PDB file of C-alpha atoms in Angstrom:
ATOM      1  CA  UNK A1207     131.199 103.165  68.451  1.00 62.00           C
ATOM      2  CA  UNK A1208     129.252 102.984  71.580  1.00 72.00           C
ATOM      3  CA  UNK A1209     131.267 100.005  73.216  1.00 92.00           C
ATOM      4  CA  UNK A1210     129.201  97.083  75.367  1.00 95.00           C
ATOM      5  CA  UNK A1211     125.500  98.543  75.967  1.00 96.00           C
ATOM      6  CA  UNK A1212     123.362  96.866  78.531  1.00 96.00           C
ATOM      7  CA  UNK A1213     119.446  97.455  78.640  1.00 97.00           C
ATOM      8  CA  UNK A1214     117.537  98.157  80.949  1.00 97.00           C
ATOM      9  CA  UNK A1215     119.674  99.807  83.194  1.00 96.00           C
ATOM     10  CA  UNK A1216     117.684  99.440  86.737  1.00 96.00           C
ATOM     11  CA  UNK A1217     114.495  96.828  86.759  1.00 97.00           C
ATOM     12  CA  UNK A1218     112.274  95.786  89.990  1.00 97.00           C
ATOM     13  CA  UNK A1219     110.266  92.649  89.634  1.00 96.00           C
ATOM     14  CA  UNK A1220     108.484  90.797  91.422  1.00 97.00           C
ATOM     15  CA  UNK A1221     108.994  87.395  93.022  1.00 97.00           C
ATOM     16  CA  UNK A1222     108.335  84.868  90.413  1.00 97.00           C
ATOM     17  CA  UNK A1223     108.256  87.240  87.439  1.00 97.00           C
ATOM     18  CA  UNK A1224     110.515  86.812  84.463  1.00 96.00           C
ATOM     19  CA  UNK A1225     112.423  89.132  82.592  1.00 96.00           C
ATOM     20  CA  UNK A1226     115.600  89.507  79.866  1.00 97.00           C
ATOM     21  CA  UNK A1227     118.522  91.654  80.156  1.00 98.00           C
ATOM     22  CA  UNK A1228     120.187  92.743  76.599  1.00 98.00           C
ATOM     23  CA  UNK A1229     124.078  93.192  76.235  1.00 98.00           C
ATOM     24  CA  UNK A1230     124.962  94.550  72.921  1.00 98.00           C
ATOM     25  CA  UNK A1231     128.518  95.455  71.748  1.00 97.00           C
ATOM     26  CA  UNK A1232     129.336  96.954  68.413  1.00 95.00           C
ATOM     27  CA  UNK A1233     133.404  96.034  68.388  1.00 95.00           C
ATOM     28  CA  UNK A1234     132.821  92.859  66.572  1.00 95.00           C
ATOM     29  CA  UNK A1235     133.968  90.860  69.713  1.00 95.00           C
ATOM     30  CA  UNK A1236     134.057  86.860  69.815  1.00 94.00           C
ATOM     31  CA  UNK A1237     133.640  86.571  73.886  1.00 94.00           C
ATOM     32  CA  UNK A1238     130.893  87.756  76.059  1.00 96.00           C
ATOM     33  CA  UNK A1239     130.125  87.412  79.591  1.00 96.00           C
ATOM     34  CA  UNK A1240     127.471  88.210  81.816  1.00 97.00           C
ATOM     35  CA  UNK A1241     128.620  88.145  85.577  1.00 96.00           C
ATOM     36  CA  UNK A1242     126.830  89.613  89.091  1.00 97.00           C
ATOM     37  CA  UNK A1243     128.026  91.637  91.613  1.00 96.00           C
ATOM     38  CA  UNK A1244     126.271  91.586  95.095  1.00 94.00           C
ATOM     39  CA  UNK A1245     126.910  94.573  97.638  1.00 87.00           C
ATOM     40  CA  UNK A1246     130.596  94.328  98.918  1.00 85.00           C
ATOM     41  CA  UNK A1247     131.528  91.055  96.947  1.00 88.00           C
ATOM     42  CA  UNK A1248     133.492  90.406  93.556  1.00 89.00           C
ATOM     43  CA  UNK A1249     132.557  89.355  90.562  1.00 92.00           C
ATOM     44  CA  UNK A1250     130.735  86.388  89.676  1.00 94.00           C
ATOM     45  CA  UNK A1251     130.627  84.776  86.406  1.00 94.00           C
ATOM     46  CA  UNK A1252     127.224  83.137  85.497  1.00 97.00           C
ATOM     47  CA  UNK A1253     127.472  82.490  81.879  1.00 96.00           C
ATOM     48  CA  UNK A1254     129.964  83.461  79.035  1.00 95.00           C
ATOM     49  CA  UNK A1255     130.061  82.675  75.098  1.00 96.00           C
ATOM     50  CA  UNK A1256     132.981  82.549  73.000  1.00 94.00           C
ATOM     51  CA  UNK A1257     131.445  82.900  69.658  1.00 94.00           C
ATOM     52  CA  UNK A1258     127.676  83.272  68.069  1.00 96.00           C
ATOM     53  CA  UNK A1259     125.723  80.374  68.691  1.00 95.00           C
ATOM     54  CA  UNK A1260     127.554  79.410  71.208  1.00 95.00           C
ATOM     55  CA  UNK A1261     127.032  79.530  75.477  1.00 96.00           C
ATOM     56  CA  UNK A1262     128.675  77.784  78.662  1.00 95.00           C
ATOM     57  CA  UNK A1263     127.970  78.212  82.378  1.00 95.00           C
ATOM     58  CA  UNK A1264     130.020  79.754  84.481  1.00 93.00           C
ATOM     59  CA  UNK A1265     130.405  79.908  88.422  1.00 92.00           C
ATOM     60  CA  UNK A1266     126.386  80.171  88.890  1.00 96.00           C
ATOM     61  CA  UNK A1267     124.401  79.503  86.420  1.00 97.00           C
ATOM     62  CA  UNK A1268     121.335  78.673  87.690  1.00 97.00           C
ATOM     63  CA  UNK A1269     118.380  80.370  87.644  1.00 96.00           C
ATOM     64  CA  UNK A1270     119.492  81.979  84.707  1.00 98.00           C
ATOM     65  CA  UNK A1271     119.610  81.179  80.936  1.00 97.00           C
ATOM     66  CA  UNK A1272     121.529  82.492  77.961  1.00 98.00           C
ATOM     67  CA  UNK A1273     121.192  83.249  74.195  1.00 98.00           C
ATOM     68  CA  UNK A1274     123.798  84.370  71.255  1.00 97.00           C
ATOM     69  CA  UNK A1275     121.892  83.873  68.719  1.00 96.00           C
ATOM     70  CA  UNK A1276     123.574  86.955  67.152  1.00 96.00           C
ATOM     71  CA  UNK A1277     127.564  87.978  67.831  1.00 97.00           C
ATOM     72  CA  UNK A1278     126.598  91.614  68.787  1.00 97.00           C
ATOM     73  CA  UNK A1279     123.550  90.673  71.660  1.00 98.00           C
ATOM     74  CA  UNK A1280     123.968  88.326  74.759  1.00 98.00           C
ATOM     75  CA  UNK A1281     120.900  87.814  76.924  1.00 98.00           C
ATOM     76  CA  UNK A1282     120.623  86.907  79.855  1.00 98.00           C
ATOM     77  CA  UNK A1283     117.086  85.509  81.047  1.00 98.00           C
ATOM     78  CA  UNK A1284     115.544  84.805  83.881  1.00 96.00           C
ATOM     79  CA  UNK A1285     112.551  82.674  83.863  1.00 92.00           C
ATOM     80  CA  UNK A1286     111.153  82.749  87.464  1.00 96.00           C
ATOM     81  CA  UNK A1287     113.084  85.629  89.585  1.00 96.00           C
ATOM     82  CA  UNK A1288     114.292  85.326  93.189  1.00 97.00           C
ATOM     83  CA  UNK A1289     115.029  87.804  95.941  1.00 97.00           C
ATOM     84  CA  UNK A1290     118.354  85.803  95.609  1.00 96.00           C
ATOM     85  CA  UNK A1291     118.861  87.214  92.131  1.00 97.00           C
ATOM     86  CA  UNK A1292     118.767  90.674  93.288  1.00 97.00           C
ATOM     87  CA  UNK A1293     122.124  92.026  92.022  1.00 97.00           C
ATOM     88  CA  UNK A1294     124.075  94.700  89.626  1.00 97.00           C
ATOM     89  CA  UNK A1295     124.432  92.288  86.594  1.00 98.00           C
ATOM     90  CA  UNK A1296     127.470  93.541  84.372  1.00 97.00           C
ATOM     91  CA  UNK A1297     127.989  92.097  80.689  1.00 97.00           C
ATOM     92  CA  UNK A1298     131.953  91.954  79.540  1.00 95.00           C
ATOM     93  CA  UNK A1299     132.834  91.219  75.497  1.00 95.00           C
ATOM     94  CA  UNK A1300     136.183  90.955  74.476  1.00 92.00           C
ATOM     95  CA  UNK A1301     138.088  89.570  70.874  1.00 88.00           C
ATOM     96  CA  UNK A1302     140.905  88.169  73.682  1.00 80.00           C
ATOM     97  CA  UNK A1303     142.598  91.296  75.089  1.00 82.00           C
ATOM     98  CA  UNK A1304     141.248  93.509  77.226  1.00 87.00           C
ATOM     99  CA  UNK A1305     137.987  93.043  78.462  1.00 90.00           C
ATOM    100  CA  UNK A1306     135.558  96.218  77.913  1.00 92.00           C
ATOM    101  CA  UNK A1307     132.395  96.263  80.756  1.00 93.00           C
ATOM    102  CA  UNK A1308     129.046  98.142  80.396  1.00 94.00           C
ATOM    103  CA  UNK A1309     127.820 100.010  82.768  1.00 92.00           C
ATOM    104  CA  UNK A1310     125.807  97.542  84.568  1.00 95.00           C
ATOM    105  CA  UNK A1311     121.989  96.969  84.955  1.00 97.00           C
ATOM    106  CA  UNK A1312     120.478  97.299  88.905  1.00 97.00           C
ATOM    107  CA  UNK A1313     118.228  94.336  89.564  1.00 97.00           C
ATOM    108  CA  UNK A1314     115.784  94.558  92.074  1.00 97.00           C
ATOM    109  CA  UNK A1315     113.479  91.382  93.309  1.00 97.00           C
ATOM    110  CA  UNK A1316     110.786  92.163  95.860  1.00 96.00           C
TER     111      UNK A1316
ATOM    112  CA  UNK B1189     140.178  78.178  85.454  1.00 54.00           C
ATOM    113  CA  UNK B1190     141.588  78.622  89.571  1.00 65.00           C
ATOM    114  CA  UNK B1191     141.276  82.005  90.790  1.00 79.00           C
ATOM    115  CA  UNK B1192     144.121  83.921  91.507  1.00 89.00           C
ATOM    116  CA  UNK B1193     145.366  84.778  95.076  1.00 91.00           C
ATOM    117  CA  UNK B1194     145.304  88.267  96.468  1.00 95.00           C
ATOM    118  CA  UNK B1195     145.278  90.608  99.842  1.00 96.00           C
ATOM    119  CA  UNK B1196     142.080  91.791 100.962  1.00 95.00           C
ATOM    120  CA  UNK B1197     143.144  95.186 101.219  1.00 96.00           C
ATOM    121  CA  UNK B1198     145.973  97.649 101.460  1.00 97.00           C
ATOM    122  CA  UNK B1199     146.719 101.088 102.174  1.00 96.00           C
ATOM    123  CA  UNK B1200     148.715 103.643 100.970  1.00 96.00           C
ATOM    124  CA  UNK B1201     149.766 107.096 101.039  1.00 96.00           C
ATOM    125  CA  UNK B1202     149.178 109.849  98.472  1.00 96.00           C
ATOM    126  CA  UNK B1203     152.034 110.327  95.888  1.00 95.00           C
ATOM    127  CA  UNK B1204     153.591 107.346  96.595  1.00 96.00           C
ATOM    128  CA  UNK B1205     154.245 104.222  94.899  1.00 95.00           C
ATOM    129  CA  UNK B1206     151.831 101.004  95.699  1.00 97.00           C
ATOM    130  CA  UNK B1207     152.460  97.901  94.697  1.00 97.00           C
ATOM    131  CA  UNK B1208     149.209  95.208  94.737  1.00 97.00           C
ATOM    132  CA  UNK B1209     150.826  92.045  94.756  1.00 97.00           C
ATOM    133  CA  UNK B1210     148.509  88.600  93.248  1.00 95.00           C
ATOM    134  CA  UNK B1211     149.581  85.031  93.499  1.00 93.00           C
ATOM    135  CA  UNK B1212     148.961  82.486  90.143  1.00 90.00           C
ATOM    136  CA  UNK B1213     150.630  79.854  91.083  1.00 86.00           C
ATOM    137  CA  UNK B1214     148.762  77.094  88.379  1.00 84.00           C
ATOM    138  CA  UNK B1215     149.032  79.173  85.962  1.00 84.00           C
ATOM    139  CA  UNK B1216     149.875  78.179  81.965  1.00 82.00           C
ATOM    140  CA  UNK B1217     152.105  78.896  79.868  1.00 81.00           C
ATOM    141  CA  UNK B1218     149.357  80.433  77.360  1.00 82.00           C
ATOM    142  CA  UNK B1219     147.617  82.318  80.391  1.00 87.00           C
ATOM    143  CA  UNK B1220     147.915  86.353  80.517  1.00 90.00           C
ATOM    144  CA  UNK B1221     147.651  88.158  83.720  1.00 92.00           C
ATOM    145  CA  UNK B1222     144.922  91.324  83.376  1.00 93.00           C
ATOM    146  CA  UNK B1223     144.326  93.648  85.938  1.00 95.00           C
ATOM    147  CA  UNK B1224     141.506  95.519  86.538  1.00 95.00           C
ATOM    148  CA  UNK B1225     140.109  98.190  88.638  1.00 96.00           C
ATOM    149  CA  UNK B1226     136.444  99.158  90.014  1.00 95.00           C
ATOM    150  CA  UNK B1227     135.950 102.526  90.957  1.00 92.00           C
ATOM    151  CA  UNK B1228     132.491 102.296  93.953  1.00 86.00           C
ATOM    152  CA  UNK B1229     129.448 102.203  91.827  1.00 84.00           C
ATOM    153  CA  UNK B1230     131.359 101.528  88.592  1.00 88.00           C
ATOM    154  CA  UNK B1231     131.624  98.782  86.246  1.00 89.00           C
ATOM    155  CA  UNK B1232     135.671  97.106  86.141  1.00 92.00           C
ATOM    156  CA  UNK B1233     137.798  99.047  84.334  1.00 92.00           C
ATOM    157  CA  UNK B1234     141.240  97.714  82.460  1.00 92.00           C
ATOM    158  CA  UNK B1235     144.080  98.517  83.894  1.00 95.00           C
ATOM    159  CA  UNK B1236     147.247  96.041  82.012  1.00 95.00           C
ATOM    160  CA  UNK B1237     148.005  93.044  80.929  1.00 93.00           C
ATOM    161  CA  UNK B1238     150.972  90.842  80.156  1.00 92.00           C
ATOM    162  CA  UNK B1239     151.933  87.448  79.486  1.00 91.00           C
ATOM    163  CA  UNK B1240     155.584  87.204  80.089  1.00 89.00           C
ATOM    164  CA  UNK B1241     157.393  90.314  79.911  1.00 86.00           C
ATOM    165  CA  UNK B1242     156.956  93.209  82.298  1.00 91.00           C
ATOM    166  CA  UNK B1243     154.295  95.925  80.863  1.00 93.00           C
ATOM    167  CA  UNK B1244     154.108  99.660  81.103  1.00 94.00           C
ATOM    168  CA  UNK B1245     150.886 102.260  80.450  1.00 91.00           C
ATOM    169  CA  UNK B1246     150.054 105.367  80.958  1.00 89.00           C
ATOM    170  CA  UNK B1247     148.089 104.100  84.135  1.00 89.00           C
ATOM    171  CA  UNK B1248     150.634 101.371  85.761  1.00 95.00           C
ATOM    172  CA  UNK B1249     153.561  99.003  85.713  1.00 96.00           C
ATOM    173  CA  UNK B1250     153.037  95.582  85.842  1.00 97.00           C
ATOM    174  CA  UNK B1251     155.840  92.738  86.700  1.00 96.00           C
ATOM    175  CA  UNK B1252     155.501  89.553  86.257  1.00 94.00           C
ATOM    176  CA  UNK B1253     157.854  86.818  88.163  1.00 94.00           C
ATOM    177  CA  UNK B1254     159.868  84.693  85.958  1.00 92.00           C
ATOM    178  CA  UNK B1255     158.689  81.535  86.747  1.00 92.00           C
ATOM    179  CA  UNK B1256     155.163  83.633  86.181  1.00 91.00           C
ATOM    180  CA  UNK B1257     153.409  82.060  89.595  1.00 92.00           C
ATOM    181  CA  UNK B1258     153.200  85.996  90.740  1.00 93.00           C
ATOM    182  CA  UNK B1259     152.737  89.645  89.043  1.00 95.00           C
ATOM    183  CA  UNK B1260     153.130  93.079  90.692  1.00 97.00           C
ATOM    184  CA  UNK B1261     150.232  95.888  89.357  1.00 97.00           C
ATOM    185  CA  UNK B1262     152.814  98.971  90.608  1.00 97.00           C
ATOM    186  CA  UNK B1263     151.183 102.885  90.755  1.00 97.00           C
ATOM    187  CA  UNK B1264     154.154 105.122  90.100  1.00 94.00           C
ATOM    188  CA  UNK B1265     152.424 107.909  92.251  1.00 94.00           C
ATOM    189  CA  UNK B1266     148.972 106.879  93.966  1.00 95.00           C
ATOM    190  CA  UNK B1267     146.093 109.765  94.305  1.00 96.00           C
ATOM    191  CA  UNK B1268     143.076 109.493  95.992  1.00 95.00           C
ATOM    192  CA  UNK B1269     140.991 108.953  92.400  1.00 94.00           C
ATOM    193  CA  UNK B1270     143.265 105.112  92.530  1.00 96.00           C
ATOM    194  CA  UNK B1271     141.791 103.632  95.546  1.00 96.00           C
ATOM    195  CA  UNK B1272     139.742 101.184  94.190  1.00 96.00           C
ATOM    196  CA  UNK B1273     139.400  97.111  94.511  1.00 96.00           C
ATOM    197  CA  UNK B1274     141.892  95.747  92.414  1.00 97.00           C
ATOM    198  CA  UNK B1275     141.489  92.585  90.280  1.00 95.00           C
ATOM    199  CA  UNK B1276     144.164  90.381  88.833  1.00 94.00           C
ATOM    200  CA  UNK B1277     142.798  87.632  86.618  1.00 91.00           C
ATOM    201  CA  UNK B1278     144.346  85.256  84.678  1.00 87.00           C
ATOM    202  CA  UNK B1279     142.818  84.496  81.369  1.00 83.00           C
ATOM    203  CA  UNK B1280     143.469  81.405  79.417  1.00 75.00           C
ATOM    204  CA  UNK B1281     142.570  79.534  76.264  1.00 72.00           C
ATOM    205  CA  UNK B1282     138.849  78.518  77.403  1.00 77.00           C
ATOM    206  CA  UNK B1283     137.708  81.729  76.932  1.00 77.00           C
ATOM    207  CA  UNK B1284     136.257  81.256  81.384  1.00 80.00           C
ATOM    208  CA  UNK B1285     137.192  84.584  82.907  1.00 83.00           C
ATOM    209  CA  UNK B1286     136.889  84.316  86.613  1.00 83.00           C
ATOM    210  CA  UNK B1287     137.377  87.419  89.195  1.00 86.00           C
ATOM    211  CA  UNK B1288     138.800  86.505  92.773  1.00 84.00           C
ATOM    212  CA  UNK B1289     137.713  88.641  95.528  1.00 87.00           C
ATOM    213  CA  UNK B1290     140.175  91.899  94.513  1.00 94.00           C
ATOM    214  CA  UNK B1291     142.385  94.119  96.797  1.00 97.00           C
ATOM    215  CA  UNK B1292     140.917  97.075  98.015  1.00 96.00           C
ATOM    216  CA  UNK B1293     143.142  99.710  98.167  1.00 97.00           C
ATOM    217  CA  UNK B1294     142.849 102.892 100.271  1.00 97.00           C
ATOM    218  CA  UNK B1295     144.565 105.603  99.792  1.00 97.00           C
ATOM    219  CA  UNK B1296     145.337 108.376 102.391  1.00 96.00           C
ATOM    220  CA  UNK B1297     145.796 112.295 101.684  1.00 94.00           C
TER     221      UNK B1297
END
């Protein structure tokens, strides 16, 4: 049982480059999330599922885009990265209780 | 899906009780209160949660008012491994979890 996985775990791209981020959790959980954290600031949602095949937006969504195609993987896209986007992205799942966090995924954009 | 209210930050001493106080004031009557904690340069961790009653774990108390428009996240004995931003969150049918800003708390030897 390895819990909510995230991959990659630190990525630098370029300006204008794309890229996916992979959240995978193995407890069978109906609710993801994918939310940023910028240096010294909270949490930010930016898009969350509640069940496979299923996505909404959250607080900011744009500039990014989701998929569930699966229950166990949530990606997070982005198509055209922005030195705005530079963040630690965390993904969340949870079946309605407590909410279990991977270990985050450093995104750098030069 | 309103964010709950909380202090920036707040200090305590070691080995004694803290209690991180967090305003919901809109909140339902489905809605539980979680609480969670972020360690620097960790991901959140959980901490408790409730919906009406007040909650006890191995890692705090939480109270929750009776109208429910404020909880209480209470460390029995703070060390310096607890000071950490603090985040109450109320989480309700729509499955929208959002984090307000947190309480950093600081804990002195």
């Amino acid at each position: 049982n390895a819990g909510v996985t995230q991959t990659p775990k630190f990525r630098v791209l370029k300006t204008g480059q794309s890229m996916t981020l992979l959240c995978a959790q193995d407890m069978n959980h109906e609710y993801m999330y994918w939310y940023r954290q910028d240096p010294g600031m909270g949490l930010r949602l930016i898009h969350y599922s509640v069940g496979e095949g299923t996505t909404a937006k959250g607080e900011v969504p744009d500039g990014y885009n989701v998929s569930r195609l699966k229950k166990q993987n949530f990606l997070l896209g982005l198509e055209s990265a922005a030195p705005s986007q530079t963040s630690v992205y965390f993904c969340a799942s949870t079946l309605g209780g407590e909410l279990f966090f991977g270990e985050g995924s450093r995104l750098t954009v030069l | 899906d309103a964010k709950t209210t909380q202090p920036n930050s707040m200090e305590s001493n070691e080995e004694e009780p803290v209690h991180l106080p967090c305003n919901h004031s809109t909140i339902s009557g489905t809605d539980y209160i979680h609480w969670y904690r972020q360690l620097p340069s960790q991901g959140p961790e959980y901490v408790i949660h409730g919906l009406t009653s007040n909650v006890n774990n191995r890692m705090a108390s939480l109270a929750i008012a009776e109208d429910r428009k404020s909880s209480t996240l209470i460390l029995h004995r703070a060390t310096l491994r607890d000071a950490a931003v603090y985040y109450c969150i109320r989480t309700g049918n729509t499955g929208k979890l959002i984090f307000g800003q947190g309480t950093t708390l600081q804990v002195k030897p």
